[in-house]
Coordinates of C-alpha atoms in Angstrom, one line a residue:
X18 CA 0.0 0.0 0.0
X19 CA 1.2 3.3 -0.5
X20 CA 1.9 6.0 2.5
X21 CA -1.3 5.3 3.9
X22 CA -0.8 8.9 6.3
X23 CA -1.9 11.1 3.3
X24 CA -4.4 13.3 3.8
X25 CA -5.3 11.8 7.1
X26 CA -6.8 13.7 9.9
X27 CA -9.5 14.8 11.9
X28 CA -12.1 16.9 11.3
X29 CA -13.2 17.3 15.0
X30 CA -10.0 19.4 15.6
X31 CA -11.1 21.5 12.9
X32 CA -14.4 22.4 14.6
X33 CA -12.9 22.3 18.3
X34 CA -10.1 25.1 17.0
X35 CA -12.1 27.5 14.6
X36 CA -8.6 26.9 12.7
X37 CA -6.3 28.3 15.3
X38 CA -3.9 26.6 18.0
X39 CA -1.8 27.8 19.8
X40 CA -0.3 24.6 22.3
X41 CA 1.6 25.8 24.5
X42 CA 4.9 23.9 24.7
X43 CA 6.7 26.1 27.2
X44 CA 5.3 28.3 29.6
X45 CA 7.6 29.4 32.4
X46 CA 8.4 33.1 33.1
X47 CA 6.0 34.0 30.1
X48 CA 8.2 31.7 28.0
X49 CA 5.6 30.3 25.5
X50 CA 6.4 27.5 22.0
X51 CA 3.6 27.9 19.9
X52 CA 2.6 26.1 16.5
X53 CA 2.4 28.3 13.2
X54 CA 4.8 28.4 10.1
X55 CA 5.8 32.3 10.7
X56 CA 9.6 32.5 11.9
X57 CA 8.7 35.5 14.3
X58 CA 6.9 32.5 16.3
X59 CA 10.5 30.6 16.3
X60 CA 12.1 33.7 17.0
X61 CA 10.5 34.7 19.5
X62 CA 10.4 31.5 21.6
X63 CA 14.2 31.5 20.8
X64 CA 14.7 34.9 22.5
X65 CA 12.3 33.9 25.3
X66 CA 9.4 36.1 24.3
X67 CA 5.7 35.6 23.7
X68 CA 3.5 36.0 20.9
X69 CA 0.9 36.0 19.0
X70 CA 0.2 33.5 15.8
X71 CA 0.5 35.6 12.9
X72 CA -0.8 32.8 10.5
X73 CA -3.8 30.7 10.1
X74 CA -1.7 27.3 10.3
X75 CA -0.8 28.3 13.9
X76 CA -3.4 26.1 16.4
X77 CA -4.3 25.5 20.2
X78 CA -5.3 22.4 21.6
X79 CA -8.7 22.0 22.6
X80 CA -10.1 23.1 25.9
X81 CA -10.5 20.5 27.4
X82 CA -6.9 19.3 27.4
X83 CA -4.6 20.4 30.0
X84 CA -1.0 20.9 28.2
X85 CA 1.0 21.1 31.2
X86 CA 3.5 23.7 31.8
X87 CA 7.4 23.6 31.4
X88 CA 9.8 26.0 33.4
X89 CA 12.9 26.6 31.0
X90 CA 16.1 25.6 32.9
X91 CA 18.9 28.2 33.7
X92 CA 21.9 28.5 31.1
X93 CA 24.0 25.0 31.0
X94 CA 27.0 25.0 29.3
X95 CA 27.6 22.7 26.5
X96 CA 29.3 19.9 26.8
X97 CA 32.4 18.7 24.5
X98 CA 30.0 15.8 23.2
X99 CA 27.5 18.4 21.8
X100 CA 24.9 17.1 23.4
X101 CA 23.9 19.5 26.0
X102 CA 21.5 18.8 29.2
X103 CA 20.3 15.6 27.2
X104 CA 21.0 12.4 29.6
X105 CA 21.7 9.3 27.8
X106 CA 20.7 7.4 30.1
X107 CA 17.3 8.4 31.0
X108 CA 16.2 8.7 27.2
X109 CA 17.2 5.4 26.9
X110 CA 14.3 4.4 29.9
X111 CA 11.9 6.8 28.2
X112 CA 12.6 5.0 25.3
X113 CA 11.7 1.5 26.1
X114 CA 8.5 1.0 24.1
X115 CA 11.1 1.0 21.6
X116 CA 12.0 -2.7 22.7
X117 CA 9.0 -4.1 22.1
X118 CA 8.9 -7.0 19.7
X119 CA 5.7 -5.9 17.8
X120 CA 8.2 -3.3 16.0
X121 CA 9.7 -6.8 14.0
X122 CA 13.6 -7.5 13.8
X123 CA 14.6 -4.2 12.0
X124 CA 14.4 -0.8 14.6
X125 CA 16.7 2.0 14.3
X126 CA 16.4 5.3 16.9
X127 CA 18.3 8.5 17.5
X128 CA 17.5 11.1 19.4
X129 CA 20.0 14.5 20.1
X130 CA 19.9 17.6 21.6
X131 CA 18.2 20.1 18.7
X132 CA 20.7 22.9 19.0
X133 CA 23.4 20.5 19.6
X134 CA 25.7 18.0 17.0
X135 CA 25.6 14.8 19.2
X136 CA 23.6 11.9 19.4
X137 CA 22.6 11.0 23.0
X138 CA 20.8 7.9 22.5
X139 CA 21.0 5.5 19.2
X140 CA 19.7 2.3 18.6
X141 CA 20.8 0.3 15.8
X142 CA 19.9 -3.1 14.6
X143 CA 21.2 -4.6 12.4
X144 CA 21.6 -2.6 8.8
X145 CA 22.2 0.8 9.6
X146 CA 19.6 2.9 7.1
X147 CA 15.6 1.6 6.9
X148 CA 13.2 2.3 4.6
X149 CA 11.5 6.2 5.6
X150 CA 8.1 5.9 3.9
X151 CA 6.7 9.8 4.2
X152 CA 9.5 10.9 6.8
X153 CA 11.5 11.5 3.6
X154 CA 9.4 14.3 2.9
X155 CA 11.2 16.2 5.5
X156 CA 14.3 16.3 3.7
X157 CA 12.7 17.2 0.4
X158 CA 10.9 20.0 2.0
X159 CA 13.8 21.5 3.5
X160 CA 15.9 21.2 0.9
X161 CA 12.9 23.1 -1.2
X162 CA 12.9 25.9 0.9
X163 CA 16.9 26.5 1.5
X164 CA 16.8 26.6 -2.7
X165 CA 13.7 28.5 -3.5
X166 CA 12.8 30.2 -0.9
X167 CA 9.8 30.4 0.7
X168 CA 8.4 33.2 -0.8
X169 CA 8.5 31.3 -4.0
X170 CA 5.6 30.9 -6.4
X171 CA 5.3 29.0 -9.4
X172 CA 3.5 30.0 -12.3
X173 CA 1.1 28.6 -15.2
X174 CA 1.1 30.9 -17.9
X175 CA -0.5 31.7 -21.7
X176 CA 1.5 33.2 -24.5
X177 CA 0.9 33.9 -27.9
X178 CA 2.6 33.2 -30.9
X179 CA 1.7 35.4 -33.9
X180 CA 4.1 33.9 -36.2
X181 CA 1.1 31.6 -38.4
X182 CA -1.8 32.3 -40.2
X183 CA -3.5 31.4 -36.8
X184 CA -2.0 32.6 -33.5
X185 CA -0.9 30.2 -31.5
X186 CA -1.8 30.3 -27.5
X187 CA -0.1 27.8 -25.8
X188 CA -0.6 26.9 -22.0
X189 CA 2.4 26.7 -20.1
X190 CA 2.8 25.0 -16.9
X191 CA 4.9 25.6 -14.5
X192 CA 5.2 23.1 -11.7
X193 CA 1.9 24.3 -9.4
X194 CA 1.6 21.2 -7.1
X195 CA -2.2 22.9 -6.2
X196 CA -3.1 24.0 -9.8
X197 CA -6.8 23.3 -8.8
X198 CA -9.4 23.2 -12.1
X199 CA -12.3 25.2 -9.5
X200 CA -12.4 28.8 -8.1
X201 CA -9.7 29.6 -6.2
X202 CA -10.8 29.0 -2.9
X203 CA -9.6 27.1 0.0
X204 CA -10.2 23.5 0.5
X205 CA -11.9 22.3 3.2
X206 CA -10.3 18.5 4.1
X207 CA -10.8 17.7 7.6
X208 CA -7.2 16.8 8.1
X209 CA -5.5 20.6 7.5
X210 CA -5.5 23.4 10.4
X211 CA -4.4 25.8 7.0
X212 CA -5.6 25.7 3.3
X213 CA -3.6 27.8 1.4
X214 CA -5.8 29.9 -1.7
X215 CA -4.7 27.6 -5.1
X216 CA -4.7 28.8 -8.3
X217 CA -7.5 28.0 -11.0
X218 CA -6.9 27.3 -14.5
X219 CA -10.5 28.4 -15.3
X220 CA -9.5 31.6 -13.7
X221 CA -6.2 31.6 -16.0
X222 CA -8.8 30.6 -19.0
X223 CA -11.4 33.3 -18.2
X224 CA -8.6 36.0 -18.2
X225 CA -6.5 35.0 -21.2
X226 CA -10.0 35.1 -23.1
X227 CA -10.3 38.9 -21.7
X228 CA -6.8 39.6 -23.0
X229 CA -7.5 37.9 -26.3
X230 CA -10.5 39.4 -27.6
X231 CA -8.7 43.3 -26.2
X232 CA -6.7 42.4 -28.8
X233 CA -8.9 42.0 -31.2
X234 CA -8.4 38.0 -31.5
X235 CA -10.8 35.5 -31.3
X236 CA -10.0 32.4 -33.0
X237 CA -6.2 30.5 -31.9
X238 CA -4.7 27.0 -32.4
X239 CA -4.0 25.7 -29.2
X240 CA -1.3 23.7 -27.4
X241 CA -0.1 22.9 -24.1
X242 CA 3.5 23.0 -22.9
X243 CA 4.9 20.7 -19.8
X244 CA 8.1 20.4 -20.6
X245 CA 9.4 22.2 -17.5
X246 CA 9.9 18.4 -15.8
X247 CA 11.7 15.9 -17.9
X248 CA 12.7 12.0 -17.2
X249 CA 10.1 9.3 -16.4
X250 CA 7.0 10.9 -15.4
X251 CA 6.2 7.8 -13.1
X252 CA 9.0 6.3 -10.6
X253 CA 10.6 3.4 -11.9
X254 CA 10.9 2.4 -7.8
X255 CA 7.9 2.9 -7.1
X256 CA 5.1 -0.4 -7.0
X257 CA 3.7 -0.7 -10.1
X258 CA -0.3 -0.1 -8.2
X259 CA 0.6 3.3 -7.1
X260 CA -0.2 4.9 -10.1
X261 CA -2.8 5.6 -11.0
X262 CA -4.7 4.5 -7.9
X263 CA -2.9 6.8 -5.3
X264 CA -0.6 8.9 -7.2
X265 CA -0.7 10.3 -11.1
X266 CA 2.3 10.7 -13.3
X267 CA 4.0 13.5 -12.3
X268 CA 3.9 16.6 -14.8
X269 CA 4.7 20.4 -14.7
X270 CA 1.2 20.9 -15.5
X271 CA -2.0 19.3 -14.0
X272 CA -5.5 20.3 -12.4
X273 CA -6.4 18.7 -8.9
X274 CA -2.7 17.0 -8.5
X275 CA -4.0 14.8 -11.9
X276 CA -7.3 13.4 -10.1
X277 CA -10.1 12.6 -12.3
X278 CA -13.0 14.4 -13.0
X279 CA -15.0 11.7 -11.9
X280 CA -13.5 10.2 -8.7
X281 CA -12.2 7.7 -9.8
X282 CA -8.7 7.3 -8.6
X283 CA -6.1 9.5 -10.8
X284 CA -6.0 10.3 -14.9
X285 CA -2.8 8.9 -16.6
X286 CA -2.7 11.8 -19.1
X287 CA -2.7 15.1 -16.7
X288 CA -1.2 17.6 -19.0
X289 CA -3.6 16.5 -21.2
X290 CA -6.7 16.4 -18.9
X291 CA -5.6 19.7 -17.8
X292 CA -5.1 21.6 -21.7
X293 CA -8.8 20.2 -22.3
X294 CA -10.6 21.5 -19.5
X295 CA -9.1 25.1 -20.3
X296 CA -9.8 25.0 -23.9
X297 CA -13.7 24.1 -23.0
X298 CA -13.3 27.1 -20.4
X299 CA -11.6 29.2 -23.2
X300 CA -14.6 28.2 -25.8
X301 CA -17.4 29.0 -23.2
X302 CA -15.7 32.8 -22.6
X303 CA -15.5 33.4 -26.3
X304 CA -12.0 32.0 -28.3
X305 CA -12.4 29.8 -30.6
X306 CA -9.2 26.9 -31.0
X307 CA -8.6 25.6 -34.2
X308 CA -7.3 22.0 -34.5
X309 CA -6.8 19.3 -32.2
X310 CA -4.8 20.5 -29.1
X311 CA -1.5 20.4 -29.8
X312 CA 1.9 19.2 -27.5
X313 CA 4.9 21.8 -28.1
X314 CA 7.3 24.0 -26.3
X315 CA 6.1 27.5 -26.3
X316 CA 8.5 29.9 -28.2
X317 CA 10.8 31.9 -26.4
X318 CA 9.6 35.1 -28.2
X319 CA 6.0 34.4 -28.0
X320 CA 4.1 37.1 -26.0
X321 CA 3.3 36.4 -22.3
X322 CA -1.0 36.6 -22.3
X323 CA -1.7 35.9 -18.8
X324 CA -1.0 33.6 -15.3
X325 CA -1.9 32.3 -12.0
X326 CA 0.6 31.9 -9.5
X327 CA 0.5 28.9 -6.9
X328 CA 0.5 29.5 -2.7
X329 CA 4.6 30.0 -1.6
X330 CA 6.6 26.8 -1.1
X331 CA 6.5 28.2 2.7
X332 CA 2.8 27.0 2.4
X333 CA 3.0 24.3 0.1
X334 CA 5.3 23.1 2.9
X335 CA 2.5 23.9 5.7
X336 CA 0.0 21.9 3.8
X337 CA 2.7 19.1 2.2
X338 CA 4.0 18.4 5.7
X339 CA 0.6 18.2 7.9
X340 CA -1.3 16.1 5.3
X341 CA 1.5 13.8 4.2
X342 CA 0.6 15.2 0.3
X343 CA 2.8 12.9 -1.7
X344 CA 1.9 14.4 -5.0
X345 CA 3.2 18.1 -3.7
X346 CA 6.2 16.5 -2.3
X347 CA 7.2 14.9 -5.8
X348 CA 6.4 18.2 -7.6
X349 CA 8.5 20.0 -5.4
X350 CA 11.6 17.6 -5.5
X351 CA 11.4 18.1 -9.1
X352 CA 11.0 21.9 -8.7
X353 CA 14.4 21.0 -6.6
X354 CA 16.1 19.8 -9.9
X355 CA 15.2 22.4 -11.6
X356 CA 16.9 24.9 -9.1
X357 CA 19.5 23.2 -8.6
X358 CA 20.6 20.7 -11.6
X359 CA 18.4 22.5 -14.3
X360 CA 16.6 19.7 -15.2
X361 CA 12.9 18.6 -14.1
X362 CA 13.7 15.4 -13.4
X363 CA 13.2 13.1 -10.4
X364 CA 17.2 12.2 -10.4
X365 CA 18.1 15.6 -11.2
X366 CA 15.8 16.9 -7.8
X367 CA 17.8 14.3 -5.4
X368 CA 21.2 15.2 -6.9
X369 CA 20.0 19.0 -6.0
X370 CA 19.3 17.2 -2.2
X371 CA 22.5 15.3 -1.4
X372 CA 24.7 18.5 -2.5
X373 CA 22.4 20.6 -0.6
X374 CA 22.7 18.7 2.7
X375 CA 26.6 18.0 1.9
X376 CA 27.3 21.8 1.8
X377 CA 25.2 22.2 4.8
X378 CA 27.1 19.4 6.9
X379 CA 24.4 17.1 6.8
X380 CA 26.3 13.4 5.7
X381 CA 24.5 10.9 4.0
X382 CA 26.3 8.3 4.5
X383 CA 24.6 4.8 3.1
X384 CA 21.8 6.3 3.1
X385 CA 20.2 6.9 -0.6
X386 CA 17.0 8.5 -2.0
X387 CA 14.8 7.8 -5.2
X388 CA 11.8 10.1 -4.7
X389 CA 10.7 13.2 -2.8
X390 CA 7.3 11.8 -0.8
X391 CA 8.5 8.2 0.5
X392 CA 6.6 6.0 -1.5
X393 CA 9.3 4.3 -3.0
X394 CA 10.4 1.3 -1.0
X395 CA 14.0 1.7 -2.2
X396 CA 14.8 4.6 -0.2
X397 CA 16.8 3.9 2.6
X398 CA 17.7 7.0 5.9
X399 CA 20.1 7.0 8.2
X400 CA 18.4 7.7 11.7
X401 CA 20.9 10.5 11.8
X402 CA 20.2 12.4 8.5
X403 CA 16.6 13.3 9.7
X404 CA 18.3 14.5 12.9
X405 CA 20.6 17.0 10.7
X406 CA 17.7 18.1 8.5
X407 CA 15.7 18.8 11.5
X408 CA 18.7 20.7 12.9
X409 CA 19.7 22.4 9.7
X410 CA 16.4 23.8 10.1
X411 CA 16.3 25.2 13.4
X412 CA 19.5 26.8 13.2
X413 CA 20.4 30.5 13.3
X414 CA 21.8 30.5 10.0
X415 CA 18.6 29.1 7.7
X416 CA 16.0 31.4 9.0
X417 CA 14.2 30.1 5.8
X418 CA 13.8 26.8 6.9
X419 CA 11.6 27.8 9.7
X420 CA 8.4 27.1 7.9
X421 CA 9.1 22.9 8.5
X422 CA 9.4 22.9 12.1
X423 CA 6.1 25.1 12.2
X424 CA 4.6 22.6 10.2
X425 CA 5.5 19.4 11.4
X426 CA 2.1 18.1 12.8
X427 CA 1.5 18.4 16.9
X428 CA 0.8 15.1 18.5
X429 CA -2.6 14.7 19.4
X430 CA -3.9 17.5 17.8
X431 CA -2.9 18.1 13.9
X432 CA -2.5 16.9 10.6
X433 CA -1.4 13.4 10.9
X434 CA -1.0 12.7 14.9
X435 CA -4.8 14.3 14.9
X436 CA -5.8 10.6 15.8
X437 CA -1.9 9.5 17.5
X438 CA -0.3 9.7 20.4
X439 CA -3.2 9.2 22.4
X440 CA -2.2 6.1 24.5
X441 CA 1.3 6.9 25.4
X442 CA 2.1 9.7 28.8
X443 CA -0.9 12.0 28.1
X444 CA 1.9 15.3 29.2
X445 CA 3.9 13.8 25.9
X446 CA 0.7 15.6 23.7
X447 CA 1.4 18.9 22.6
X448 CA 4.8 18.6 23.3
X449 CA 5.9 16.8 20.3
X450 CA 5.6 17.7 16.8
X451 CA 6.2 15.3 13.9
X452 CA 6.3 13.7 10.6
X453 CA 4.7 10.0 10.2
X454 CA 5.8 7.5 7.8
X455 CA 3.7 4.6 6.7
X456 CA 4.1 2.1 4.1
X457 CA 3.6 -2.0 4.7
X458 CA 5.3 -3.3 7.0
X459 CA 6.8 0.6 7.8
X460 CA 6.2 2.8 10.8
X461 CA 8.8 5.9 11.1
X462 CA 8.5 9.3 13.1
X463 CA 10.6 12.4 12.9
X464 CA 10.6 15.4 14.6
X465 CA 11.1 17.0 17.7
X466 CA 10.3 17.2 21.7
X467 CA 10.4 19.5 24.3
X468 CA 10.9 17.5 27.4
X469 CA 9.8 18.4 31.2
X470 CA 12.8 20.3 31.8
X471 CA 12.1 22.3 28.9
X472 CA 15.2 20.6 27.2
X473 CA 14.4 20.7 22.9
X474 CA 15.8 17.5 20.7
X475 CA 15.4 15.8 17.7
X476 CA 14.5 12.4 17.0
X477 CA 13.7 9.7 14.1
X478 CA 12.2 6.4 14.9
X479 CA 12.0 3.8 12.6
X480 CA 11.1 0.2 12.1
X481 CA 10.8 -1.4 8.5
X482 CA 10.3 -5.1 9.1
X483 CA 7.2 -4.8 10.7
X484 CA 4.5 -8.1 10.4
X485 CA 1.6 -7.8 9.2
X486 CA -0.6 -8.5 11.7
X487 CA 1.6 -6.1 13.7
X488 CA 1.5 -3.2 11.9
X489 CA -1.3 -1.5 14.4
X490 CA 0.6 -2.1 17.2
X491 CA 3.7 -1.5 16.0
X492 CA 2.4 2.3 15.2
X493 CA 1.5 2.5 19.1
X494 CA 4.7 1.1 20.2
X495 CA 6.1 4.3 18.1
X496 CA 3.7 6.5 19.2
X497 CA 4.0 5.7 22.9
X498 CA 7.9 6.3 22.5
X499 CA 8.0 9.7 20.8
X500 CA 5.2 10.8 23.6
X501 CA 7.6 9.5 26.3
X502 CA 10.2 12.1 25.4
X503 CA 7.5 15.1 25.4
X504 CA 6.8 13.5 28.8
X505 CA 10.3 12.7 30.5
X506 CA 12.9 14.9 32.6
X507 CA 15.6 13.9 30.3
X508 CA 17.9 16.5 31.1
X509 CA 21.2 15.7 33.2

């Protein structure tokens, strides 16, 4: 089965938050941690300040659950092993669900100090690197917003050729993971605190035909251009019934992440599906397109018409992360290649990763990559790249990361742990945030804590030779040990 996390969720939170949280993680002296994507919220718990959520992803928990406070411990200096107040030792006892044999023969663990470099507790059996299912989307979003930017939009476009007897208006896309073929208006799936606004390619149709016919034209030949992403548009590593039940082929232009029309699972043509449904928009507002719809690459000196531009990658993040969106996560590893390799291509995006995280200190080690979301069963993480992706994005110097912390889902509350995390210590919920992996016989979590003692780490859990009859409880056992680090005094 494919990561069976997507777009799961809870649409009681919705309704208990009015779509804002604010859980507060740390509360001493006015100290407060609170959910939301906007780096003033970082910054400010950073500098031991309070505020308030600028953003509609930020959310608090319910009333009716007590979050308890933490008092932030006095300055400790940092020891030579770089891993601060963390004690080895007592993680290792709030890690003991960890030992429990419905996790299968395979379970790898680290866990380290957030602002530190060490790793105070590891467990390793075994084969060093396991498979990450959606975990891996982690590292493709932070890897998408140290090289775009998370003010970065991506746009589908019309231009015009005059050069025929016809003008030729060809649809460009441009790699809009939400390119959404209603209004642009914002979702409403149970599972997201924050929708952002997506663009509409009837919109884009409706003004092209205003800019048309003020020019005086009224009759085009029509094409459609996605050749922004190259390579195979579906993963070679990837088990053959992903597509098209839970995943389309991945192309730089689509409507509804390439879903079809009817419901039915997803369309294996979406550039196609996509150029259609603007030339019947185009039609109904007035052009008239000549011809059968035509596959090219627009001219570079045909004249820009019109565009729609998709949310930022900040919030493609914000919704990519919290709903486990595997088709966003694909688009932007490609967008990633792009950027970085100038090419569209899946292998070009995870060459743009592993010299991302190598100039940023992050070593890969054995571990090795074939997709952006997880899906593929091939990938294989070391424990301890998760932990330097995390920290790469809560350091000083990569203020632009800040969007993934803020929107790793809170446990017991958001996103993905809406329904998780409820068994373990009840203080661990609300005081960790993470991102789930599942695939058969895979359970992983990544993220990070903030312990009693108001002491902040990273961790990554993961098991991949779960059986199947386990696979239930193996997900608790996780659960129940990420929640135990929220809930331990693990400092020294």
């Amino acid at each position: 089965m494919a990561s069976s996390d997507e777009e799961r969720g809870s649409g009681r939170l919705k309704r208990a938050f009015g779509g804002f949280v604010v859980v507060a993680l740390v509360a001493g002296g006015g100290v407060a941690w609170q959910t939301g994507w906007a780096e003033q919220q970082w910054d400010d718990f950073r500098n031991g300040q309070s505020g308030v959520p600028a953003d509609p992803a930020a959310v608090a928990p319910p009333p009716e659950v007590d979050v308890p406070d933490v008092v932030l411990p006095g300055a400790v200096a940092e020891p030579a092993n770089g891993l601060g107040p963390l004690n080895p030792a007592a993680l290792k006892q709030a890690l003991g669900d960890l030992n429990d044999t419905d996790l299968g023969a395979h379970v790898l663990a680290a866990v380290g100090p957030l602002d530190g470099t060490g790793i105070a507790y590891e467990k390793a059996e075994g084969a060093v690197t396991a498979i990450p299912a959606s975990t891996t989307k982690i590292v493709t979003s932070a890897v998408a917003l140290f090289l775009l930017g998370g003010d970065k939009v991506f746009k589908t476009t019309t231009v015009l050729d005059r050069s025929g007897t016809t003008p030729t208006l060809t649809l460009v896309g441009g790699g809009d993971p939400f390119l959404s073929s209603s209004a642009p208006e914002p979702a409403t799936a149970g599972s997201a605190t924050f929708e952002p606004k997506r663009a509409s390619i009837r919109t884009l149709a409706r003004l092209t035909a205003r800019a048309l016919k003020a020019d005086g034209i009224l009759s085009v030949q029509f094409a459609y251009d996605d050749s922004l992403f190259s390579g195979p548009a579906i993963n070679p590593t990837w088990e053959p019934g992903y597509v098209p039940d839970d995943i389309a082929p991945i192309t730089a232009l689509w409507v509804d992440q390439g879903r079809d029309p009817d419901g039915s699972g997803r369309v294996m043509a979406p550039s196609v599906t996509a150029a259609e449904l603007f030339r019947k928009v185009l039609a109904r507002n007035g052009i008239k397109t000549t011809g059968r719809t035509g596959h090219a690459v627009a001219p570079a000196a045909a004249t820009p018409v019109s565009s729609v531009s998709s949310p930022t990658v900040a919030q493609i993040v914000q919704r990519l992360i919290e709903v486990s969106d595997n088709s966003a996560a694909e688009v932007l590893l490609r967008q990633i290649g792009v950027a970085d390799q100038g090419a569209g291509s899946s292998a070009a995006g995870q060459a743009g990763v592993e010299r991302v995280l190598a100039a940023n200190g992050v070593k890969f080690g054995d571990s090795v990559l074939y997709d952006g979301s997880g899906l593929s069963r091939d990938n294989r993480l070391e424990p301890a790249v998760l932990i330097g992706v995390l920290r790469m994005a809560a350091a000083d110097a990569h203020p632009e990361l800040r969007p993934l912390l803020a929107a790793l889902p809170v446990a017991g509350f958001t996103g993905s742990l809406a329904n998780r995390m409820d068994r373990g210590p009840a203080a661990g919920r609300g005081r960790v945030r993470a991102k789930t992996g599942t695939l058969s016989n895979v359970s992983s979590l990544a993220g990070i804590a903030v312990d009693r003692d108001g002491n902040l780490m990273a961790f990554a859990l993961m098991a991949d030779r779960i059986k199947d009859p386990k696979e239930t409880l193996a997900q608790t056992a996780l659960d129940n040990a990420a929640a135990s680090l929220g809930a331990c005094s693990c400092g020294r």
